[in-house]
Coordinates of C-alpha atoms in Angstrom, one line a residue:
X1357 CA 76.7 92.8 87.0
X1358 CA 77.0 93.9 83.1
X1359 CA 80.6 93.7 82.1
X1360 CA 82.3 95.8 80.1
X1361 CA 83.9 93.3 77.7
X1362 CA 83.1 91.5 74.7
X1363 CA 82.4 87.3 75.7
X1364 CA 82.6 86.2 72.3
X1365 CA 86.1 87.7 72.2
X1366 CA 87.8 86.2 74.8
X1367 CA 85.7 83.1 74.8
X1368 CA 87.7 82.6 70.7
X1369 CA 90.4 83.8 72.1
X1370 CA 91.2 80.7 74.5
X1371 CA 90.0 78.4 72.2
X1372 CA 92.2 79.8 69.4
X1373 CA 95.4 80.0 71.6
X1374 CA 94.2 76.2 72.2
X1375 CA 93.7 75.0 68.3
X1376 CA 96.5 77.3 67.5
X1377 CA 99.1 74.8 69.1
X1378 CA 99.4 76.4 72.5
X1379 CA 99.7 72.8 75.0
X1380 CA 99.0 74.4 78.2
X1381 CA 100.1 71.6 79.6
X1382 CA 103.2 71.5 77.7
X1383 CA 104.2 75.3 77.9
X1384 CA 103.5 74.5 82.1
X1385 CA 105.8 71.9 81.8
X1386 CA 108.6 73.1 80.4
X1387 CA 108.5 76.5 83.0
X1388 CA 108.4 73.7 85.6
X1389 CA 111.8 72.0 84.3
X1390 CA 113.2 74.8 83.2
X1391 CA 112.6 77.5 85.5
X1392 CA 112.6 80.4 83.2
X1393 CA 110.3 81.7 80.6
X1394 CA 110.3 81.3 77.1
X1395 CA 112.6 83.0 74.8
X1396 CA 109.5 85.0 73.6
X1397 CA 108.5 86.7 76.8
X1398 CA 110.2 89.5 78.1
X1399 CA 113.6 89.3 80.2
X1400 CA 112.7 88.4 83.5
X1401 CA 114.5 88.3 86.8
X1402 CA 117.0 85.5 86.9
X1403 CA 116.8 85.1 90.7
X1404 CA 113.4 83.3 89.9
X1405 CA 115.1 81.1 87.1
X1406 CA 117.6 79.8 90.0
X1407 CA 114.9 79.6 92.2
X1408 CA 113.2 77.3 90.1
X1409 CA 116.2 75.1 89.1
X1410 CA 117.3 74.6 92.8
X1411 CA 114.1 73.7 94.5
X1412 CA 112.1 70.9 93.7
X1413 CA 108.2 71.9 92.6
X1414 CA 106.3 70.6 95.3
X1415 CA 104.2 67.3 95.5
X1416 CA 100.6 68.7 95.3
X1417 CA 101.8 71.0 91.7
X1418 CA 100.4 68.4 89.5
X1419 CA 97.1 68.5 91.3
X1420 CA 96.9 72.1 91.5
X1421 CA 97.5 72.6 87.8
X1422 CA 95.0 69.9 86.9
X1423 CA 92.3 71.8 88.7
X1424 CA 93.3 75.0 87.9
X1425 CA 93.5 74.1 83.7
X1426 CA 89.9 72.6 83.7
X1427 CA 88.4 75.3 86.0
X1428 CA 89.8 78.2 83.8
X1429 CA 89.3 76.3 80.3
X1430 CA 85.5 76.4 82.2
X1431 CA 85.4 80.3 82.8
X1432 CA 87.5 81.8 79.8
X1433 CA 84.5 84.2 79.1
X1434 CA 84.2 86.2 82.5
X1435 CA 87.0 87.2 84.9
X1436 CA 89.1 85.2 87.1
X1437 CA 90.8 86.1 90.0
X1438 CA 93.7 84.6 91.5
X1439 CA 93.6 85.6 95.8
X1440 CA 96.4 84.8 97.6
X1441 CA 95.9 84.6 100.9
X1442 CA 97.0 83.9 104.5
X1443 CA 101.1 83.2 105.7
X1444 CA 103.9 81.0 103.9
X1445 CA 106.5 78.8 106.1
X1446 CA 110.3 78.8 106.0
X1447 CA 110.8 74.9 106.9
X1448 CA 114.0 74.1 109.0
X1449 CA 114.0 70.5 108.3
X1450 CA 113.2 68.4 105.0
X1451 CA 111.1 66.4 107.5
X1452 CA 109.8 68.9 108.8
X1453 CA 109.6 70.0 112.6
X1454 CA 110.4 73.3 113.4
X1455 CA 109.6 76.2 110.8
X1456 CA 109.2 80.1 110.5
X1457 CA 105.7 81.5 110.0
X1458 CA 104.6 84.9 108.3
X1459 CA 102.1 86.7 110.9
X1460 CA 98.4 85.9 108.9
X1461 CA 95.3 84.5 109.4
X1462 CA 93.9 85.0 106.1
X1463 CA 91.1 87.4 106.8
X1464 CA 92.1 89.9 104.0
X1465 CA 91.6 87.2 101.3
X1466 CA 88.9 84.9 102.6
X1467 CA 86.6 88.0 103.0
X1468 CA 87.5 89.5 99.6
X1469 CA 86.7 86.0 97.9
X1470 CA 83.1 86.5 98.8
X1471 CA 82.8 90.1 97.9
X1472 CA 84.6 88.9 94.3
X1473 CA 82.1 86.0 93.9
X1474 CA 79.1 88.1 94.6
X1475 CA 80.3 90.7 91.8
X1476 CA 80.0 87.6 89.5
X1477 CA 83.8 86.9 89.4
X1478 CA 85.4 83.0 89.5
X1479 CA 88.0 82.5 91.9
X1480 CA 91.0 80.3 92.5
X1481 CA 91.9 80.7 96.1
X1482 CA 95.3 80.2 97.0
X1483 CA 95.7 79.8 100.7
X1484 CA 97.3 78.5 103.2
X1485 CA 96.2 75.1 104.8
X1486 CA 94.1 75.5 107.3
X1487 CA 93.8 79.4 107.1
X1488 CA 90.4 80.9 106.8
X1489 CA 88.2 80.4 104.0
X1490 CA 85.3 82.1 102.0
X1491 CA 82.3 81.5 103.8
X1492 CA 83.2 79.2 106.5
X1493 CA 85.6 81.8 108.1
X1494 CA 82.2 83.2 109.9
X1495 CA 81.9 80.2 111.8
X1496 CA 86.0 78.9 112.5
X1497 CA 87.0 82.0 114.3
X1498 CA 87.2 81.8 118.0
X1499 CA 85.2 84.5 117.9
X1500 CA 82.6 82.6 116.4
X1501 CA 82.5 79.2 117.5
X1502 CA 80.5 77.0 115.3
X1503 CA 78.8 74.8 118.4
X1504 CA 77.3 78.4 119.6
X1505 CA 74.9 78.8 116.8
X1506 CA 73.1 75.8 117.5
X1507 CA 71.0 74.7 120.1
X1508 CA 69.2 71.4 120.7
X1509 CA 65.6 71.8 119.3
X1510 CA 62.0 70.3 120.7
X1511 CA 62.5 66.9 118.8
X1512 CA 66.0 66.5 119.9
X1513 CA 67.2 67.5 116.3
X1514 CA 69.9 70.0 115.6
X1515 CA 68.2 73.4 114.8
X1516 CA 70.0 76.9 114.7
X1517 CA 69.2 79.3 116.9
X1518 CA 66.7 82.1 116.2
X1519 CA 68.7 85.0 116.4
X1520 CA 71.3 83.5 114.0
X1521 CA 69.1 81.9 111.1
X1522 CA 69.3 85.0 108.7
X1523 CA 72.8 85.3 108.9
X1524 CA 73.4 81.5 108.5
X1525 CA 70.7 81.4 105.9
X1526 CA 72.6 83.7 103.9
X1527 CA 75.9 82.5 104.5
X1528 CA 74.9 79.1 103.2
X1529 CA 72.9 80.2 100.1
X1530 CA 76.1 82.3 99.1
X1531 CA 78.2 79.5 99.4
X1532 CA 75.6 76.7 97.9
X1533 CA 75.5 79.4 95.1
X1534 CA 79.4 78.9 94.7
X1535 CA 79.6 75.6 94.7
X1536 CA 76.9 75.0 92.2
X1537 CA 78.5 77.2 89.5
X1538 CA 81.8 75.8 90.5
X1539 CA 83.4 79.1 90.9
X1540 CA 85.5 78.6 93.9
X1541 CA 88.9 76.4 93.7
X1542 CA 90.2 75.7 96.6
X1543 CA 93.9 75.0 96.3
X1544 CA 96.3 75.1 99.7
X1545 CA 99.8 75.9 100.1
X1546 CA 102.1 75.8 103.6
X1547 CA 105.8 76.5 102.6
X1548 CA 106.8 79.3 100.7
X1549 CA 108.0 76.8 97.8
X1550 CA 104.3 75.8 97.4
X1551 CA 103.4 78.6 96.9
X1552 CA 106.1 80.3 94.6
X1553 CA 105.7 77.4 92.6
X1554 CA 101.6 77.1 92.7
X1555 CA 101.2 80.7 91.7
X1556 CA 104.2 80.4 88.6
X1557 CA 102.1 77.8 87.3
X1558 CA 98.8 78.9 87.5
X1559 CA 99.6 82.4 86.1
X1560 CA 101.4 80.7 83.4
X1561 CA 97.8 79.0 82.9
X1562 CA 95.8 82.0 83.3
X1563 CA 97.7 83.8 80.0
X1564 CA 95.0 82.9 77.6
X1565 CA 92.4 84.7 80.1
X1566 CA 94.4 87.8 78.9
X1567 CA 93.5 90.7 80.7
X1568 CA 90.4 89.0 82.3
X1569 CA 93.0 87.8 84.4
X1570 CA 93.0 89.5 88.1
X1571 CA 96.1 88.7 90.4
X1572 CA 94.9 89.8 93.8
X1573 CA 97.8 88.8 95.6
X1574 CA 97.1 89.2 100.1
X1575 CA 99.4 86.4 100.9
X1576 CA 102.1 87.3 103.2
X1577 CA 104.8 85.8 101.7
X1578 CA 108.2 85.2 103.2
X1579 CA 110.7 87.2 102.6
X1580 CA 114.0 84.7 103.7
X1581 CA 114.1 81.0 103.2
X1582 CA 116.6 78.0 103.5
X1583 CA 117.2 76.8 100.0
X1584 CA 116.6 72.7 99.6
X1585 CA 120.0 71.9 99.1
X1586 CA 120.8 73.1 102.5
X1587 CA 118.2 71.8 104.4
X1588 CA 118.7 69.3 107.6
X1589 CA 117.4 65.8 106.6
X1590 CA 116.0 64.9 110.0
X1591 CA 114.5 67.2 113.1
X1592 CA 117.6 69.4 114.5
X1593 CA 118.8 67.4 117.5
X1594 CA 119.6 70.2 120.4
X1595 CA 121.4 67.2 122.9
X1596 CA 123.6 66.9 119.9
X1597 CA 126.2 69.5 119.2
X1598 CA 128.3 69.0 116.2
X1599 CA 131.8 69.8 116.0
X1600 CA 133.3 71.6 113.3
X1601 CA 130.3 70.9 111.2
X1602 CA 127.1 72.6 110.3
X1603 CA 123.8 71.2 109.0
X1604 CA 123.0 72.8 105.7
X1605 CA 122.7 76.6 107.3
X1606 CA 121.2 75.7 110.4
X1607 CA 124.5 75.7 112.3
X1608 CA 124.2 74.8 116.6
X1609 CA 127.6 75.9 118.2
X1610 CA 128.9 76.9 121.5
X1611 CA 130.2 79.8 122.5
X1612 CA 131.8 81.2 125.5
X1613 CA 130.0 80.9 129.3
X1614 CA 129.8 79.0 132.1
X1615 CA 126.5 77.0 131.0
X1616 CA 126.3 74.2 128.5
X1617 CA 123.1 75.5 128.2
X1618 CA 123.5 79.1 127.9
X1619 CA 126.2 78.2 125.6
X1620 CA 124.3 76.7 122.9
X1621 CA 122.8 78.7 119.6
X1622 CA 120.6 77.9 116.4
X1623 CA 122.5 79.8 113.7
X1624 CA 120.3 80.2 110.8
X1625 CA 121.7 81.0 107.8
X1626 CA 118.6 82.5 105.4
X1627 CA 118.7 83.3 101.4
X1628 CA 116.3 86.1 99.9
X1629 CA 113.2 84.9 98.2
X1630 CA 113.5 86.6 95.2
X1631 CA 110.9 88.9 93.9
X1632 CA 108.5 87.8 91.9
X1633 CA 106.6 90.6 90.9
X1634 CA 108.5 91.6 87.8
X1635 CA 108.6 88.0 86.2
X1636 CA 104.6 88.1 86.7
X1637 CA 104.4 91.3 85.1
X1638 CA 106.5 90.9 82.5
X1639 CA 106.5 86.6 81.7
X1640 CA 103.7 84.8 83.5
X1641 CA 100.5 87.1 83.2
X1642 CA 101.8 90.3 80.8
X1643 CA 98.1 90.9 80.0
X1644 CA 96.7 90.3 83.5
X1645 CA 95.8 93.6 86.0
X1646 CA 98.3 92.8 89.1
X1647 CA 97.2 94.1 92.8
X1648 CA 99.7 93.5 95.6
X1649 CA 99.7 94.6 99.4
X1650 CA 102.0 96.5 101.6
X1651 CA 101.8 95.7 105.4
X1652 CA 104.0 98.0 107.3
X1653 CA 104.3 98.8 111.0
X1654 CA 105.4 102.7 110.5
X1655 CA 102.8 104.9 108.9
X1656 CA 105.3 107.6 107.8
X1657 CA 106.9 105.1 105.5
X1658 CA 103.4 103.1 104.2
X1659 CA 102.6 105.4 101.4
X1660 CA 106.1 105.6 100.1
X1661 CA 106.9 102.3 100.8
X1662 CA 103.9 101.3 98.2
X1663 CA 104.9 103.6 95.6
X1664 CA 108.6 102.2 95.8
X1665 CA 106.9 98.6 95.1
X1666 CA 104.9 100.3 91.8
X1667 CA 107.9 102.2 90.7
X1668 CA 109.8 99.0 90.9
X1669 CA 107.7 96.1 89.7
X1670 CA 105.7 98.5 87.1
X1671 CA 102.4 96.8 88.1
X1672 CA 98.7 98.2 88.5
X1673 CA 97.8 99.0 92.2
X1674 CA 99.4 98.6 95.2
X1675 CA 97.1 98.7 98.5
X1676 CA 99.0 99.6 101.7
X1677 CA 97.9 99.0 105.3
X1678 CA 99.1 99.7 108.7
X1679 CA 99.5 96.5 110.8
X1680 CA 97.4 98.1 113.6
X1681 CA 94.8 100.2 111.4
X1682 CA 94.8 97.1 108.9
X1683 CA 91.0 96.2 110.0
X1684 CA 89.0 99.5 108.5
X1685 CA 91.8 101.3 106.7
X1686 CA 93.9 100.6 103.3
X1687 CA 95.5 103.2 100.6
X1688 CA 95.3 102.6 96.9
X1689 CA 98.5 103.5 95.2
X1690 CA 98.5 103.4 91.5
X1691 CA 100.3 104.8 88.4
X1692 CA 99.3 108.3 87.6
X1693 CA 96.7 109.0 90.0
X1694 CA 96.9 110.4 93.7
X1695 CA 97.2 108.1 97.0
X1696 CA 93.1 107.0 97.7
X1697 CA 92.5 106.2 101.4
X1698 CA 89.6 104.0 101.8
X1699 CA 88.2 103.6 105.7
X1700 CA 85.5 102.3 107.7
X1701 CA 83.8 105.1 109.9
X1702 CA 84.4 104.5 113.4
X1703 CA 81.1 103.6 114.4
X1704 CA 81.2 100.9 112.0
X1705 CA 84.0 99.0 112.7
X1706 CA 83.7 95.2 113.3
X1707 CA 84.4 94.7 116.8
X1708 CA 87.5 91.9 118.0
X1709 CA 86.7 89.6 121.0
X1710 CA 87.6 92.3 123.5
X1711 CA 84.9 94.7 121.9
X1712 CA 87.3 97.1 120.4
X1713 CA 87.8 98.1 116.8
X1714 CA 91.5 95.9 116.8
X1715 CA 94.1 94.2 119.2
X1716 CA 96.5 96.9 118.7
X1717 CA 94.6 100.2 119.1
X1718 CA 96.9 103.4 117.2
X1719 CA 95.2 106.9 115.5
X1720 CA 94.3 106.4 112.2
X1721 CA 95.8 107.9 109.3
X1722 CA 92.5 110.0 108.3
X1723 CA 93.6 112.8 110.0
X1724 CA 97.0 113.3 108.4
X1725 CA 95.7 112.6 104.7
X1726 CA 93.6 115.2 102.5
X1727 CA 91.3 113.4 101.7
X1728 CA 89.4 112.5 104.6
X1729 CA 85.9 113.8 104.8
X1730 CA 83.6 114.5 107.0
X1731 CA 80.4 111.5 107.3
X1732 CA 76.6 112.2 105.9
X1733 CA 73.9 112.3 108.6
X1734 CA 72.7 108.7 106.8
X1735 CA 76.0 107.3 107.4
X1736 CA 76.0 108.9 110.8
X1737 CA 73.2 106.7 111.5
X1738 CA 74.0 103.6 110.0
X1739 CA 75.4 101.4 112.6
X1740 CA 75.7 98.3 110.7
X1741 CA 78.9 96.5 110.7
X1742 CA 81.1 97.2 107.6
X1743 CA 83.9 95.0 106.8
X1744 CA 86.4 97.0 105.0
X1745 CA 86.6 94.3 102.3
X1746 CA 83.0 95.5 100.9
X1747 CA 84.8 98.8 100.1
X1748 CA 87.7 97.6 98.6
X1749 CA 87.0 95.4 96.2
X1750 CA 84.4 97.0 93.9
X1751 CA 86.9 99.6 93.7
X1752 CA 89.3 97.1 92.8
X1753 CA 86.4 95.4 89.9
X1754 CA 86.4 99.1 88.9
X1755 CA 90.0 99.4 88.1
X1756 CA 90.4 96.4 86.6
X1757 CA 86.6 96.7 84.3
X1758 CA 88.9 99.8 83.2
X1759 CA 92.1 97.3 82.2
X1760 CA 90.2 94.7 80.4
X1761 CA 88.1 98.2 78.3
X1762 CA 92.2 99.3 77.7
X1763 CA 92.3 96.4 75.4
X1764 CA 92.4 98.0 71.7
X1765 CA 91.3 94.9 69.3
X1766 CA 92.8 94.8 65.7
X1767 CA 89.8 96.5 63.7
X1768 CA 88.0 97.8 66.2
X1769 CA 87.8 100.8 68.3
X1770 CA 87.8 101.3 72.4
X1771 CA 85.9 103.3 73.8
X1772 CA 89.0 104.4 75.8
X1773 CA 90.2 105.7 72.8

């Protein structure tokens, strides 16, 4: 793919911000003790200053900013995308037992990884442990089990079988290609403290990138959480019924009833997670293009819903889904420009384990938008799977091609101008 940007540029740019006296690791360093940005950047919201300052970075922070300083110090002259992807935990405990999970299995981000990789992008993919993952994911599905593409051949070796050997082939050159070029990090996440604090410091260290900088954020993050301070040391004992006391804001009682058992409750006590959005617009990544999602469950709220976030956070694109449509049908809502519905024809939809297009089976939005037209007789006939992802993200590279040409240099002219 030719992009639209000048190498040289950007490529001085990193180094200069380097020579210049900019310690990437320093600058990371003191966000991390700190909690808050610099003077210098714009004001922020505070909620992720307390956040910050009241629970402790994780223990894998170091090691993710290590890998993430020498893999972007690698790529500084072609874009970078940050995907967030799969669920975040709310622990109960500090030694942890018994958590709350965020409905995800990561296929929104692992899928778009390949698509960004094959467009020539390098990617740092934030996901959660043991979530899916570029490539692999065809093979660590139940749907796919891994031991079913392989058969036993004449010689007793390991071969795979016949009607699978293209799609493996290609699967595995994709991914060899990756590797090779070194433009896939891998860096996992489980609580939603690991995360916060993974992607805070790794958009602090993508700033030189400018806007070659892509935030494609598909993580579904949680939206409560027990703050540190608060948390039970040890696993929440349900034999042993405190009196008068609570742990942290887990808080067992009893209440009225004839049952010792009916009588006891887990109160959980949760805080907000504040939002982060503005303090990546505005003091982590000001130059980078920003893409969020909105997963809802009522389709006469999405589109609104998604707007709300834009209006709010003043980023670039918002893509809404429906949770049951999620599979072959997303909206783009940016600034300025109409809602854009992008869908997989019917007859194209990758089929779940029971056959259908999705577990959850609802009308899609098409007919109750404007801009859904009717197919070609070529795509009539194609009947080749389409995974919505394929659609999505060039549209995405498009937009943000379009962010990195809005970049006026000192001297020079754009041609947006």
């Amino acid at each position: 793919m030719a992009w639209l940007f000048n190498e040289e540029q950007y490529t001085k740019r990193y180094r200069d911000a380097l020579s210049d006296g900019v310690d990437l690791m320093y600058l990371s360093a003191y966000n991390w003790l700190s909690g808050m940005v610099t003077d210098s950047e714009p004001s922020v919201d505070a909620g992720a200053g307390d956040y910050f300052n009241t629970n402790p970075p994780p223990k894998n922070i170091h090691s993710h900013t290590t890998h993430s300083r020498a893999f972007i110090a690698q790529h500084s002259n072609r874009p970078v995308v940050l995907i967030t992807s799969g669920g975040t935990t709310v622990p109960l405990e500090n030694q942890t037992v018994r958590f709350i999970d965020n409905f995800s299995a990561g296929t929104r981000g692992a899928t778009s990884a390949e698509y960004f990789l094959d467009a020539g992008y390098a990617v740092i993919f934030l996901h959660r442990q043991f979530s899916l993952l570029p490539y692999s994911r065809h093979y660590s599905h139940s749907t796919n089990c891994f031991l079913d593409f392989l058969a036993e051949g004449q010689d007793g070796e390991v071969v795979a079988k016949q009607e699978y050997k293209d799609k493996m082939l290609e699967v595995s050159r994709k991914y060899n290609a990756a590797k090779r070029d070194n433009r896939l990090l891998l860096l996992p996440f489980t609580t939603v403290s690991e995360y916060l604090w993974a992607l805070k410091e790794i958009a602090v260290l993508m700033q030189p990138l400018g806007r070659l900088g892509l935030f494609y954020l598909a993580a579904a993050v949680s939206d409560f959480f027990i703050p540190s301070d608060r948390l039970s040391e040890h696993k929440i004992q349900s034999s042993e019924i405190p009196k008068q006391r609570q742990y942290g804001t887990i808080n067992p009682s009893r209440s009225g009833g004839t049952s010792s058992a009916q009588a006891k409750k887990l109160m959980i006590d949760l805080d907000p997670v504040p939002k982060f959005l503005k303090n990546l617009v505005e003091g982590w990544a000001p130059e980078g293009m920003i893409v969020s999602f909105k997963l809802e469950t009522d389709p006469s709220i999405l589109v609104q819903k998604a707007q709300a976030a834009l209006d709010r956070y003043s980023h670039h694109l918002v893509i809404g889904n429906l949770l049951s449509t999620r599979k072959w049908e997303v909206v783009f809502v940016a600034p300025n420009a109409e809602e854009h519905w992008i869908r997989v024809p019917s007859h194209r939809r990758v089929k779940s384990v029971s056959g259908q297009d999705g577990i959850m089976q609802r009308p899609s939005m098409a007919a109750l938008t404007k801009d859904a037209e009717p197919l070609t007789q070529d795509e009539l006939t194609d009947t080749t799977e389409l995974e919505i992802e394929s659609l999505i993200v060039p549209e995405v590279i498009e937009l943000h091609q379009n962010h990195i040409q809005a970049h006026v240099v000192p001297g020079e002219t754009s041609a947006g101008k």
